Structures are given as C-alpha cells and as structure tokens.
mmCIF file of C-alpha atoms in Angstrom:
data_model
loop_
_atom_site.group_PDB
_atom_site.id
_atom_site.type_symbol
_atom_site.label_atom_id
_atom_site.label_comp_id
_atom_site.label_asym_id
_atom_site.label_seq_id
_atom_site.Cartn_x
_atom_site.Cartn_y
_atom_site.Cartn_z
ATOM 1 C CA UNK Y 112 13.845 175.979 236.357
ATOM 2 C CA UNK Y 113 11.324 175.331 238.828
ATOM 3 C CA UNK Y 114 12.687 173.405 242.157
ATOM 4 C CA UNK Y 115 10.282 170.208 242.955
ATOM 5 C CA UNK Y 116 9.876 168.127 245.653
ATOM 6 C CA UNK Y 117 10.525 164.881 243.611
ATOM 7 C CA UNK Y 118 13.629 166.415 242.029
ATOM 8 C CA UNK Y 119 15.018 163.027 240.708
ATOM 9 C CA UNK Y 120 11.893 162.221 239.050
ATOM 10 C CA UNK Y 121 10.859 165.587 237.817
ATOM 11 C CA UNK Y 122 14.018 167.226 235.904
ATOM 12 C CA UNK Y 123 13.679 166.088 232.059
ATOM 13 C CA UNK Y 124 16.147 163.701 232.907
ATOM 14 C CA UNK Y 125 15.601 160.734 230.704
ATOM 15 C CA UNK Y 126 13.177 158.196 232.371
ATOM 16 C CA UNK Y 127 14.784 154.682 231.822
ATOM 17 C CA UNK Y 128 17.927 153.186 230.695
ATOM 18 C CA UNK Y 129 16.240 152.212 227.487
ATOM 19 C CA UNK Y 130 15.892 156.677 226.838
ATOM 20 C CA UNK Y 131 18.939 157.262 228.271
ATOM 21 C CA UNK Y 132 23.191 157.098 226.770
ATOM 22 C CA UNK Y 133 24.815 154.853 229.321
ATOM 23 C CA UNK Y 134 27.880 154.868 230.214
ATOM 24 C CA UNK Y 135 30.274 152.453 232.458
ATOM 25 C CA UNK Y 136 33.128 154.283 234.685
ATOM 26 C CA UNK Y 137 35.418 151.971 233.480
ATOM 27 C CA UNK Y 138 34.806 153.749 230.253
ATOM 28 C CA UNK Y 139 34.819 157.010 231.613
ATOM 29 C CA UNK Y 140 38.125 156.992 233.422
ATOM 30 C CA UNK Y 141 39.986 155.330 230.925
ATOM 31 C CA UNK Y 142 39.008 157.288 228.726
ATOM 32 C CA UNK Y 143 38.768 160.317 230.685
ATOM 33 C CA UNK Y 144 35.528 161.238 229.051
ATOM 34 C CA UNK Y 145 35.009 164.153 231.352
ATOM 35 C CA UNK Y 146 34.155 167.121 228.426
ATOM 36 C CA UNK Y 147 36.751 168.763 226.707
ATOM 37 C CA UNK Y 148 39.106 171.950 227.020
ATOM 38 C CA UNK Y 149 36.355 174.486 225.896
ATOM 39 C CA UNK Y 150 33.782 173.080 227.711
ATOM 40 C CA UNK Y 151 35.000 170.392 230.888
ATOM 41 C CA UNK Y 152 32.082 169.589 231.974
ATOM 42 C CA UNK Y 153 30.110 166.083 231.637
ATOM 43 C CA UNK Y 154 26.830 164.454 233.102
ATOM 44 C CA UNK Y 155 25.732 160.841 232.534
ATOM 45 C CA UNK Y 156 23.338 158.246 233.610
ATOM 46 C CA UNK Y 157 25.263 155.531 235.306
ATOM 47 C CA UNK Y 158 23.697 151.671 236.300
ATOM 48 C CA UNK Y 159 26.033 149.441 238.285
ATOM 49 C CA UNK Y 160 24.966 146.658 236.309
ATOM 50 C CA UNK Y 161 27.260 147.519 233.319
ATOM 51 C CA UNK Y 162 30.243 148.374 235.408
ATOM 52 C CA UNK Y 163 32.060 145.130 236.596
ATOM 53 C CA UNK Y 164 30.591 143.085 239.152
ATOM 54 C CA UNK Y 165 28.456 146.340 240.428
ATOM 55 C CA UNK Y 166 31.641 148.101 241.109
ATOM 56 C CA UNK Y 167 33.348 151.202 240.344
ATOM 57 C CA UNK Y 168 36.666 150.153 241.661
ATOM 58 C CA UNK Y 169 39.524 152.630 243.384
ATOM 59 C CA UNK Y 170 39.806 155.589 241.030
ATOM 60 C CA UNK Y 171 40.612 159.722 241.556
ATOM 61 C CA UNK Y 172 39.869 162.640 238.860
ATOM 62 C CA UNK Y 173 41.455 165.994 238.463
ATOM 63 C CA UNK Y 174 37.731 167.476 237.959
ATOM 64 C CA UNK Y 175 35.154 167.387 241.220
ATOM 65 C CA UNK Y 176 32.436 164.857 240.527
ATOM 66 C CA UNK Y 177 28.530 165.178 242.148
ATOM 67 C CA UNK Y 178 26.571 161.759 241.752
ATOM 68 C CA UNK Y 179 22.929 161.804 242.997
ATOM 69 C CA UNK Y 180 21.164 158.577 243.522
ATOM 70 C CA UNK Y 181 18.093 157.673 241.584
ATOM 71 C CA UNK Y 182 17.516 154.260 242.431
ATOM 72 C CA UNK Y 183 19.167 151.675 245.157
ATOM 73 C CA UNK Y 184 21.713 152.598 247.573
ATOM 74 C CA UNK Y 185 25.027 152.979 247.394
ATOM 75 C CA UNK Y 186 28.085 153.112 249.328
ATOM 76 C CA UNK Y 187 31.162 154.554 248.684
ATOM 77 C CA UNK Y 188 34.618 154.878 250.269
ATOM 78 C CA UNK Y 189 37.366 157.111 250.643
ATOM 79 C CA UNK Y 190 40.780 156.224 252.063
ATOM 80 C CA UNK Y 191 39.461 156.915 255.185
ATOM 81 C CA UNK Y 192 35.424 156.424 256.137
ATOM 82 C CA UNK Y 193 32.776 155.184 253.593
ATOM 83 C CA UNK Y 194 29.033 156.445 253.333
ATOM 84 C CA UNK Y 195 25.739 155.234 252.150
ATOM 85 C CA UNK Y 196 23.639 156.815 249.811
ATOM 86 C CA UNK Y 197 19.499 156.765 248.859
ATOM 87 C CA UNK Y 198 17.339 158.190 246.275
ATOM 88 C CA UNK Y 199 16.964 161.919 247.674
ATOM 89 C CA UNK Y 200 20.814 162.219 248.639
ATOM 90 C CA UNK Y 201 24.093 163.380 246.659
ATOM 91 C CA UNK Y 202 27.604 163.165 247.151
ATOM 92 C CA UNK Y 203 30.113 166.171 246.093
ATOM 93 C CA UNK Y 204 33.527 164.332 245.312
ATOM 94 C CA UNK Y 205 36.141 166.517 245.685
ATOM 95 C CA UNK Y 206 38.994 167.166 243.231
ATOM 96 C CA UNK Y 207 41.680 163.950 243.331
ATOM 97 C CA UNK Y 208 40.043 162.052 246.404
ATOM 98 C CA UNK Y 209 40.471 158.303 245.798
ATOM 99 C CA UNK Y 210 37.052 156.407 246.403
ATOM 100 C CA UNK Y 211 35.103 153.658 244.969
ATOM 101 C CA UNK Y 212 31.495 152.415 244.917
ATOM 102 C CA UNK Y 213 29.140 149.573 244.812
ATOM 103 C CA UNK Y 214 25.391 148.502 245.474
ATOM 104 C CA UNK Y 215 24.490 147.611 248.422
ATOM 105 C CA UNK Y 216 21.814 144.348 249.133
ATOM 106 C CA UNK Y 217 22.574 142.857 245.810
ATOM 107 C CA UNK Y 218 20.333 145.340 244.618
ATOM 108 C CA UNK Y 219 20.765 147.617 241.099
ATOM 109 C CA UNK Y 220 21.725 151.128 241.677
ATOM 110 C CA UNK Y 221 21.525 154.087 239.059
ATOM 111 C CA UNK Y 222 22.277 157.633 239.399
ATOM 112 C CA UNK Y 223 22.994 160.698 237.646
ATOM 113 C CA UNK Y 224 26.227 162.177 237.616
ATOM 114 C CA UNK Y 225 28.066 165.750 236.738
ATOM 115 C CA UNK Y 226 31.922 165.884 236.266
ATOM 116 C CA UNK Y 227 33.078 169.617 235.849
ATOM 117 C CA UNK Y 228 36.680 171.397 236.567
ATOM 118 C CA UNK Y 229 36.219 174.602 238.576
ATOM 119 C CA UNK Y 230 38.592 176.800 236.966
ATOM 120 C CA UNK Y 231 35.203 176.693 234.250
ATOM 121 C CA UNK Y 232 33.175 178.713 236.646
ATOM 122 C CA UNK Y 233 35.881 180.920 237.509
ATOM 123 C CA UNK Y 234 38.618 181.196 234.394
ATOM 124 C CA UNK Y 235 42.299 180.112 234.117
ATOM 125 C CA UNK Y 236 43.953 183.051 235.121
ATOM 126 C CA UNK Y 237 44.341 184.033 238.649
ATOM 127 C CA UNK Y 238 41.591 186.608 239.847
ATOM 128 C CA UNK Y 239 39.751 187.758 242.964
ATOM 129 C CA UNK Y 240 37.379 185.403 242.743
ATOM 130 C CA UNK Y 241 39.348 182.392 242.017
ATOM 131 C CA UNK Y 242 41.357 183.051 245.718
ATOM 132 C CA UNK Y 243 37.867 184.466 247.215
ATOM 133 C CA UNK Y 244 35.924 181.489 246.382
ATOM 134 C CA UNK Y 245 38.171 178.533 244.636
ATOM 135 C CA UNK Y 246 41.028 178.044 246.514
ATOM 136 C CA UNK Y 247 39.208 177.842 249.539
ATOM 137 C CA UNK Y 248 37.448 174.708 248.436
ATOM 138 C CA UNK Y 249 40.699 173.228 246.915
ATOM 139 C CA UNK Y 250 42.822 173.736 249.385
ATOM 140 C CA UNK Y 251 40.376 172.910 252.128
ATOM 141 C CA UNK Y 252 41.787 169.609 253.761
ATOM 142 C CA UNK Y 253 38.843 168.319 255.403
ATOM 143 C CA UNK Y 254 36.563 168.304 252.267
ATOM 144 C CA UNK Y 255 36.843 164.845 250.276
ATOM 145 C CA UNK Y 256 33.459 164.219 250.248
ATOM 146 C CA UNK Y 257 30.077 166.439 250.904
ATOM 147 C CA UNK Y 258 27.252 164.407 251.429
ATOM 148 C CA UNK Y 259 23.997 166.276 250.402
ATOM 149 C CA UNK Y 260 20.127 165.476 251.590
ATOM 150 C CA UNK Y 261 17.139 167.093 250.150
ATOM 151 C CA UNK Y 262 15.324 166.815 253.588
ATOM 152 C CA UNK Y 263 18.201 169.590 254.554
ATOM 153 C CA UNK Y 264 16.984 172.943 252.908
ATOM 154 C CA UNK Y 265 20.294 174.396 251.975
ATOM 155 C CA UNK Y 266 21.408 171.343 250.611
ATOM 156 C CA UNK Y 267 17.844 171.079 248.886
ATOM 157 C CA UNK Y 268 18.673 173.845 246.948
ATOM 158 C CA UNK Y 269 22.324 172.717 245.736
ATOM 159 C CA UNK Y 270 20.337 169.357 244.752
ATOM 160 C CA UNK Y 271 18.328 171.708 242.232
ATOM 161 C CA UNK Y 272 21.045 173.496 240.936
ATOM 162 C CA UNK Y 273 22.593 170.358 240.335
ATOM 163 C CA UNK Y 274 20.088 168.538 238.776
ATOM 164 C CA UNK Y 275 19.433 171.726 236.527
ATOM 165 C CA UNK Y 276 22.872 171.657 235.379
ATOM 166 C CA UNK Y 277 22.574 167.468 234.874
ATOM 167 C CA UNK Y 278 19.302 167.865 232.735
ATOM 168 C CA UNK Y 279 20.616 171.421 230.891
ATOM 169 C CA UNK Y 280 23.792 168.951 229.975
ATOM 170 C CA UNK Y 281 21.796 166.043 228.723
ATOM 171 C CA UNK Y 282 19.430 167.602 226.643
ATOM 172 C CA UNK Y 283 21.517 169.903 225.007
ATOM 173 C CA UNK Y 284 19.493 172.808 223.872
ATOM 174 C CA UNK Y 285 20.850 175.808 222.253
ATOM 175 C CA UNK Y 286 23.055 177.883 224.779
ATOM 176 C CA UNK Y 287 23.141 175.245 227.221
ATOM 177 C CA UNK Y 288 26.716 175.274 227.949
ATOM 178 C CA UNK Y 289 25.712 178.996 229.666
ATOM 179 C CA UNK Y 290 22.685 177.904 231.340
ATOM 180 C CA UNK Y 291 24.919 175.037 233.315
ATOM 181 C CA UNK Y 292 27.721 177.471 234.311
ATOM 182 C CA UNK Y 293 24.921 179.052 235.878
ATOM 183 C CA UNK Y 294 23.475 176.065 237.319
ATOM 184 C CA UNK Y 295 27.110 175.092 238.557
ATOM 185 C CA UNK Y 296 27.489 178.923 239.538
ATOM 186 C CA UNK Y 297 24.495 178.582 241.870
ATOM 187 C CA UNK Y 298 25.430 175.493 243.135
ATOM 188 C CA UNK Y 299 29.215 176.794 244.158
ATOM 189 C CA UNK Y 300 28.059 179.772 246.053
ATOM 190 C CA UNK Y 301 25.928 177.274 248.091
ATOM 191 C CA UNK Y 302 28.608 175.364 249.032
ATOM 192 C CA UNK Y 303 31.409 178.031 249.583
ATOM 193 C CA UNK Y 304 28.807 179.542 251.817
ATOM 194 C CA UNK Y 305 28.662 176.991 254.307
ATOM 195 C CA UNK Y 306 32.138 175.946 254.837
ATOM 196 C CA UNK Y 307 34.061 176.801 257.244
ATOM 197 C CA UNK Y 308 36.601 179.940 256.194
ATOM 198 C CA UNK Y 309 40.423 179.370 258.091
ATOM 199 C CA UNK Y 310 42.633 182.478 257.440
ATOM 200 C CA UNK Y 311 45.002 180.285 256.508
ATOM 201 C CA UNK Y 312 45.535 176.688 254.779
ATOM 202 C CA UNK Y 313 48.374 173.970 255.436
ATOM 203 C CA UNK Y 314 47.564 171.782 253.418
ATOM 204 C CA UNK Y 315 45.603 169.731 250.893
ATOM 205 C CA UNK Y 316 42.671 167.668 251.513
ATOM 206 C CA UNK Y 317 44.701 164.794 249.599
ATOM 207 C CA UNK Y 318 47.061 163.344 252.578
ATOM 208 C CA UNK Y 319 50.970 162.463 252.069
ATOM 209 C CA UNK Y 320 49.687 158.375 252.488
ATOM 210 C CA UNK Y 321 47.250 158.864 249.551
ATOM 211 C CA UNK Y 322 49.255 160.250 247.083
ATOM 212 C CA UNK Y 323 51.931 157.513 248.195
ATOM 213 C CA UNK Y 324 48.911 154.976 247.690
ATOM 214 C CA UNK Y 325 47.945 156.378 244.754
ATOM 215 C CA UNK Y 326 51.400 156.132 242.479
ATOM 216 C CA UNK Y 327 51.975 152.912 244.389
ATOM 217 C CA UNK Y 328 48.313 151.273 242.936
ATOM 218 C CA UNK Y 329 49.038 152.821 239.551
ATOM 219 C CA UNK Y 330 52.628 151.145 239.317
ATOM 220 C CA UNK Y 331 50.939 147.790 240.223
ATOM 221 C CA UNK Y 332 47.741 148.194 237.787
ATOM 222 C CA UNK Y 333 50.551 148.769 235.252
ATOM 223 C CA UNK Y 334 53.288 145.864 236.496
ATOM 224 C CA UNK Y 335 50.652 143.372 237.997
ATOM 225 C CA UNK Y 336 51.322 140.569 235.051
ATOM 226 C CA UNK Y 337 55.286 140.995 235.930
ATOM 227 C CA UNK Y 338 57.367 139.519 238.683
ATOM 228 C CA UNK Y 339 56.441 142.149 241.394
ATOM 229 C CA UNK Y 340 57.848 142.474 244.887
ATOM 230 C CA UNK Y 341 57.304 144.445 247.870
ATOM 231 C CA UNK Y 342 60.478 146.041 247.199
ATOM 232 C CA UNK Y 343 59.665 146.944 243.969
ATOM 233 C CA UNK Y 344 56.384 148.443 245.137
ATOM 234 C CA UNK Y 345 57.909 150.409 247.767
ATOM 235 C CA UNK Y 346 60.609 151.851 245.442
ATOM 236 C CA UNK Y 347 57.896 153.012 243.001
ATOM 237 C CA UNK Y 348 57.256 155.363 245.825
ATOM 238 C CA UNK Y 349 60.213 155.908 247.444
ATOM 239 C CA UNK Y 350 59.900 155.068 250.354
ATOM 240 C CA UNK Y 351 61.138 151.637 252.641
ATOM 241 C CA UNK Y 352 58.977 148.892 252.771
ATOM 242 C CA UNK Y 353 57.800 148.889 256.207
ATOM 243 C CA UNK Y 354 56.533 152.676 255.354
ATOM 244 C CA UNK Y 355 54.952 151.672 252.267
ATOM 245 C CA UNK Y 356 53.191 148.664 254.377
ATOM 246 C CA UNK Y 357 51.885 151.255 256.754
ATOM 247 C CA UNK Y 358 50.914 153.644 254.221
ATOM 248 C CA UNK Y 359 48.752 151.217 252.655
ATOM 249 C CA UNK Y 360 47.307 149.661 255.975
ATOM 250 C CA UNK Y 361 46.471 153.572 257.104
ATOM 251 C CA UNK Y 362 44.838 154.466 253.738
ATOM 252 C CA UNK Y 363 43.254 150.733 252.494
ATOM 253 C CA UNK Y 364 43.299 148.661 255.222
ATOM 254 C CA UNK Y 365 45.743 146.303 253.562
ATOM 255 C CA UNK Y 366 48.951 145.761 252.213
ATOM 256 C CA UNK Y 367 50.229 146.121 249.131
ATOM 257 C CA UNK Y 368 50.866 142.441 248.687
ATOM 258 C CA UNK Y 369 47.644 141.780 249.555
ATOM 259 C CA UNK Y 370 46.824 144.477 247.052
ATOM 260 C CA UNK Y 371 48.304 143.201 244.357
ATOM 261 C CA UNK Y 372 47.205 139.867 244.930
ATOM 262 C CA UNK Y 373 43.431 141.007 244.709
ATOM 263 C CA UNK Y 374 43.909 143.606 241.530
ATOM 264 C CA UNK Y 375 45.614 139.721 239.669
ATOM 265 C CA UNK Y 376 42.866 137.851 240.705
ATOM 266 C CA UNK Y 377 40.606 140.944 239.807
ATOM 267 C CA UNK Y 378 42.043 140.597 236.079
ATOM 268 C CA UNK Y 379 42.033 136.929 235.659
ATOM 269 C CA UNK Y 380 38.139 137.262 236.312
ATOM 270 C CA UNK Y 381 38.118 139.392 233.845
ATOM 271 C CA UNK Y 382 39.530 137.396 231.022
ATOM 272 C CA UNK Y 383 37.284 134.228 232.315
ATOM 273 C CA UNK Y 384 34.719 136.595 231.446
ATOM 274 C CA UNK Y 385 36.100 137.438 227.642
ATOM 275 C CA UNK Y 386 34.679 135.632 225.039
ATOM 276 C CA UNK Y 387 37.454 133.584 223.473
ATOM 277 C CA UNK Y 388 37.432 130.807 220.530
ATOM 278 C CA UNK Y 389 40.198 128.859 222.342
ATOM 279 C CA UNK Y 390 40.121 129.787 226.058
ATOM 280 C CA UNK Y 391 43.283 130.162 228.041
ATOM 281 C CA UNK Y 392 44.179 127.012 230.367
ATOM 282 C CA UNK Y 393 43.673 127.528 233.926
ATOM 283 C CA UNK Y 394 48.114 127.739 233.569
ATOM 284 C CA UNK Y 395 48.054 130.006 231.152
ATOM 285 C CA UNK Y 396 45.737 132.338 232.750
ATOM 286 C CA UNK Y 397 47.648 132.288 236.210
ATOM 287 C CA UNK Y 398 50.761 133.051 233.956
ATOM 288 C CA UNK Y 399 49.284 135.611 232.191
ATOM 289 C CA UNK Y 400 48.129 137.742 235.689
ATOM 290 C CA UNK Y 401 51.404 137.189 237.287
ATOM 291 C CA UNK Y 402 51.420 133.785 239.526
ATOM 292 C CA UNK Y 403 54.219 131.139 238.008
ATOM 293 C CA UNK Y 404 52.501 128.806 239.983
ATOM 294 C CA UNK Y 405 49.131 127.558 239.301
ATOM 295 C CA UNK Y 406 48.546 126.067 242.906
ATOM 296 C CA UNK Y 407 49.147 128.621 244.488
ATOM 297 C CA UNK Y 408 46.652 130.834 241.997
ATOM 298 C CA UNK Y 409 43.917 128.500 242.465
ATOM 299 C CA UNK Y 410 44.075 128.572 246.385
ATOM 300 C CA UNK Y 411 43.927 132.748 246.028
ATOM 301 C CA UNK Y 412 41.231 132.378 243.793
ATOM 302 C CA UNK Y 413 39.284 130.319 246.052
ATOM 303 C CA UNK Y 414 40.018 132.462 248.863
ATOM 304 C CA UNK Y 415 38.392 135.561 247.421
ATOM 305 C CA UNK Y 416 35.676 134.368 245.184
ATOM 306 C CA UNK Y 417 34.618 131.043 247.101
ATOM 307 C CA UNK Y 418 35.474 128.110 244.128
ATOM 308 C CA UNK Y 419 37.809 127.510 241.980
ATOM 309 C CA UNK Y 420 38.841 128.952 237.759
ATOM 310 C CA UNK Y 421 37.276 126.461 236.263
ATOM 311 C CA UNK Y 422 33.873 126.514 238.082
ATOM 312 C CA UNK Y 423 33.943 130.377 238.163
ATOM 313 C CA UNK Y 424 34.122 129.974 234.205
ATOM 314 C CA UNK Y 425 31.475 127.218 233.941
ATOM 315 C CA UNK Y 426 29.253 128.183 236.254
ATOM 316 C CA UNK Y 427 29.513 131.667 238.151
ATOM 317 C CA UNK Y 428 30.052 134.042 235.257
ATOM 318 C CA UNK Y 429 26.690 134.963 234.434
ATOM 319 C CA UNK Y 430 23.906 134.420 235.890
ATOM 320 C CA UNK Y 431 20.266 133.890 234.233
ATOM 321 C CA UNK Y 432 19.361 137.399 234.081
ATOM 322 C CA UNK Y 433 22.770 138.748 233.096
ATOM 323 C CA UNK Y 434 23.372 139.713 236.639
ATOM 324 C CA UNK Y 435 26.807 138.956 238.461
ATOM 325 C CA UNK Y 436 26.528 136.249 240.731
ATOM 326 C CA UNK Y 437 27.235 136.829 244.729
ATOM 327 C CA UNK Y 438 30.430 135.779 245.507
ATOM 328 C CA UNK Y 439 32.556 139.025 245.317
ATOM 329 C CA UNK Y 440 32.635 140.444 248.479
ATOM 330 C CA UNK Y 441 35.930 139.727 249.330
ATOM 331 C CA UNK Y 442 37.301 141.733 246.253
ATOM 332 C CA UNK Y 443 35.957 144.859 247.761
ATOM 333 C CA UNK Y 444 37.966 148.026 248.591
ATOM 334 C CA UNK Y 445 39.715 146.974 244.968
ATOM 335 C CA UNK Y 446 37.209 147.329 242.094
#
C-alpha cells in the first residue's frame, strides 16, 4: 500500500464513528475480544466517549496492543511513568504491561487500535526465528511501552505498516488475514531492528511489584462488595502487609486501601448510572459496594467526586450532550 504523509486520514480506515463498528475496552477486555485461536489478531476504532467517564481504567493483555491517535490527546500510564499522545503518534504496548488511559483537556479522543499475539507472526513451536527475533522483545525488560512519531522516519515507516495491517483488518477483503501478517511482519522487523540486543536476559519487562499489584487488584475487583481488609489483601499475594503497602505505593502511588476505596466508589457510580425502575437508597447502594456505614460512604464519595450520591444521581450523571461531567479527576490511576 502506498505510505502517505497524512497516514491517519488516508488508509481506508472508516471516516467517522457513524461508518465505523465501535467498540468500548470495557467490552473488549471482558470479553477478551482480541481474535481467535486461528487468527489472534484484532483492530478497532475506539472513542473515549463510550468507555466510562473517558477512561480505560488499569488493565494488562497477554497479546501486544499498538493504538495510534486520530483525534485528541491522550495520556496513558504504566506502573511507572505516563506519556501523552497526538494525532501523528502511536504507542506499542507490550505483552502484560498494566496501563490505563484517558483524554486529556476534557476533550474527545479516538484512535485506531491493533491487538495481535506474536507467536502469529512466528508459529507455536520453538524455531530460529522465534529465539532470533521473539524472545528478544519478550523478554526485553525495559520495553513496556514504545512510543512512535511519524516526524521520526523509522518510526514513520512502522506507522504504515501498522496502519496497513489496521485498514487490511477492518475491511476484510479476501486473503486479508495474509496481507496483515505481512503488514505485522514488516512492522516487527522494524522494531527488532532498533532495539538494543543484550547477550543475555534476566528478566522480564513485567517487575516482581507488578505482578504482586496485579493479582492483588484482581482479588479486590472480585471481593470489593465483601468485608475486605488489608490483611486479606496482602494474603491474596502472599506477602506481609507492610510489603504489600510498598508494593502498591512503588507501582500506583497508593495503597491498597486507598485502592479499594476508589475501585467501591468507582462501582457505586456505576450503578447511579444504571437505569433502574426502583433505584437503590443511598444505604443500600453503600451496602451493596462494601461500606456498612453510609456516613462514612458519603464523606468518600464527596472526597473523590466533589458532592454527594444523591446530587451525583440528580444532577452530575449526564450532562446535556451525553458527555460525562468534570468532576472525576480524583478517580484517576483507577479506571
């Protein structure tokens, strides 16, 4: 396909939402819509305004995700650092890293995205080229994310592959399925040709704290409405609880109390925001998300959203133009 300087704009991609499937994340990684066993490989057309409150919250994926930025800017975190994306920039999201995104300025964001497992390019069975030019990238510690500008000519021309592989993957075509393994092909002997090569690896690029973190938040996400203590937390991972605190302080700047208290709030918005013919009471709802006491759910709910249950659910759900209202910025580093 030929390579042009407006690649976001010129690659058959579907030119609005209205042409376009779209798809939320949430959907996505719960239902782990990421292709299927013949053929794992997926690319969408994503707009923060249908994921919830312009967040993709804390998530991780066995297959390595690219998401290139066709409108807004976006920023997105790792455990570590967080970046800022434009229209004419990428990010490669390695296999497993934990990250999350949102819009920045209150403005919409949309981008394409490709999900794909490697093994496709290279086959399940061990092989020369799977320890030549797999492995390397796997086991290569420092590489969570890639961040990828088309004013930088090598990454330029992993942009095009990528976006060749995207449009290949949306339209469909007979034999497309061969013509993105090429793409994706194209694309990996880009990138394995620029990083750096050690002899020898050590280790992942997922740290010891991260996996912790990770099976800790999934134990919450799954315990949250339940009695849940830091012991309990801490025991989910095996570890004591002044090591889980600092595992969760060195990967997400908090602690897992503080944690869990956010992802409770984070669901009691989001049954305010079901429709329901008989509504829970304000008790019932604190009840339902974990907190036996309703004071002390309305002073946490205050805390991070600015009022209180009942005015979020009279007044801040929606606003006029079916846009979230401003007042979630203290639930960041969660959704």
């Amino acid at each position: 396909m030929d390579t042009t300087d407006n690649m976001f704009l010129e690659t058959g991609f579907p030119s609005s939402r209205e042409d376009s499937v779209i798809e939320t994340y949430e959907n996505l990684y719960e239902k782990k819509n990421y292709g299927s066993l013949d053929y794992p490989v997926s690319a969408y057309f994503l707009d923060l305004r249908n994921s919830y409150m312009n967040w993709i919250r804390w998530h991780w994926h066995e297959e390595m995700e690219v998401l290139l930025i066709q409108e807004g800017t976006a920023e997105i975190f790792t455990d570590d650092t967080s970046y800022v994306i434009q229209p004419g920039q990428g990010v490669i999201i390695n296999q497993n890293v934990m990250h999350c995104i949102h819009s920045l300025n209150e403005q919409n964001c949309t981008f394409y995205a490709i999900a794909f497992q490697p093994e496709f390019l290279f086959g399940q069975k061990p092989s020369y080229l799977q320890t030549q030019y797999l492995l390397p990238v796997q086991d290569y510690h420092f590489f969570k994310l890639f961040m990828l500008d088309d004013k930088n000519p090598w990454h330029k021309r992993m942009l095009s592959s990528l976006n060749d592989a995207i449009s290949v993957n949306m339209t469909q075509t007979f034999g497309y399925e061969i013509a993105a393994k090429g793409c994706l092909c194209h694309f990996w002997s880009e990138l394995i040709s620029r990083l750096p090569q050690p002899k020898k690896q050590t280790s992942t690029h997922a740290s010891l704290d991260e996996q912790r973190v990770k099976q800790a938040m999934l134990y919450i996400r799954t315990h949250y409405a339940e009695p849940v203590s830091l012991e309990d937390i801490a025991d989910s991972v095996h570890l004591s609880k002044s090591e889980c605190c600092r595992c969760f302080a060195r990967t997400l700047q908090m602690t897992p109390f503080e944690y869990l208290m956010k992802y409770r709030i984070f669901e009691a918005t989001k049954k305010l925001m079901a429709p329901a013919a008989e509504p829970l009471s304000i008790a019932a709802l604190a009840l339902s998300v974990g907190f036996n006491n309703t004071s002390y759910f309305n002073k946490l709910f205050k805390k991070f959203l600015g009022c209180t249950p009942t005015y979020y659910r009279t007044h801040k759900v929606l606003s006029k133009d079916g846009d979230f209202v401003n007042c979630f910025d203290n639930l960041n580093h969660l959704l």
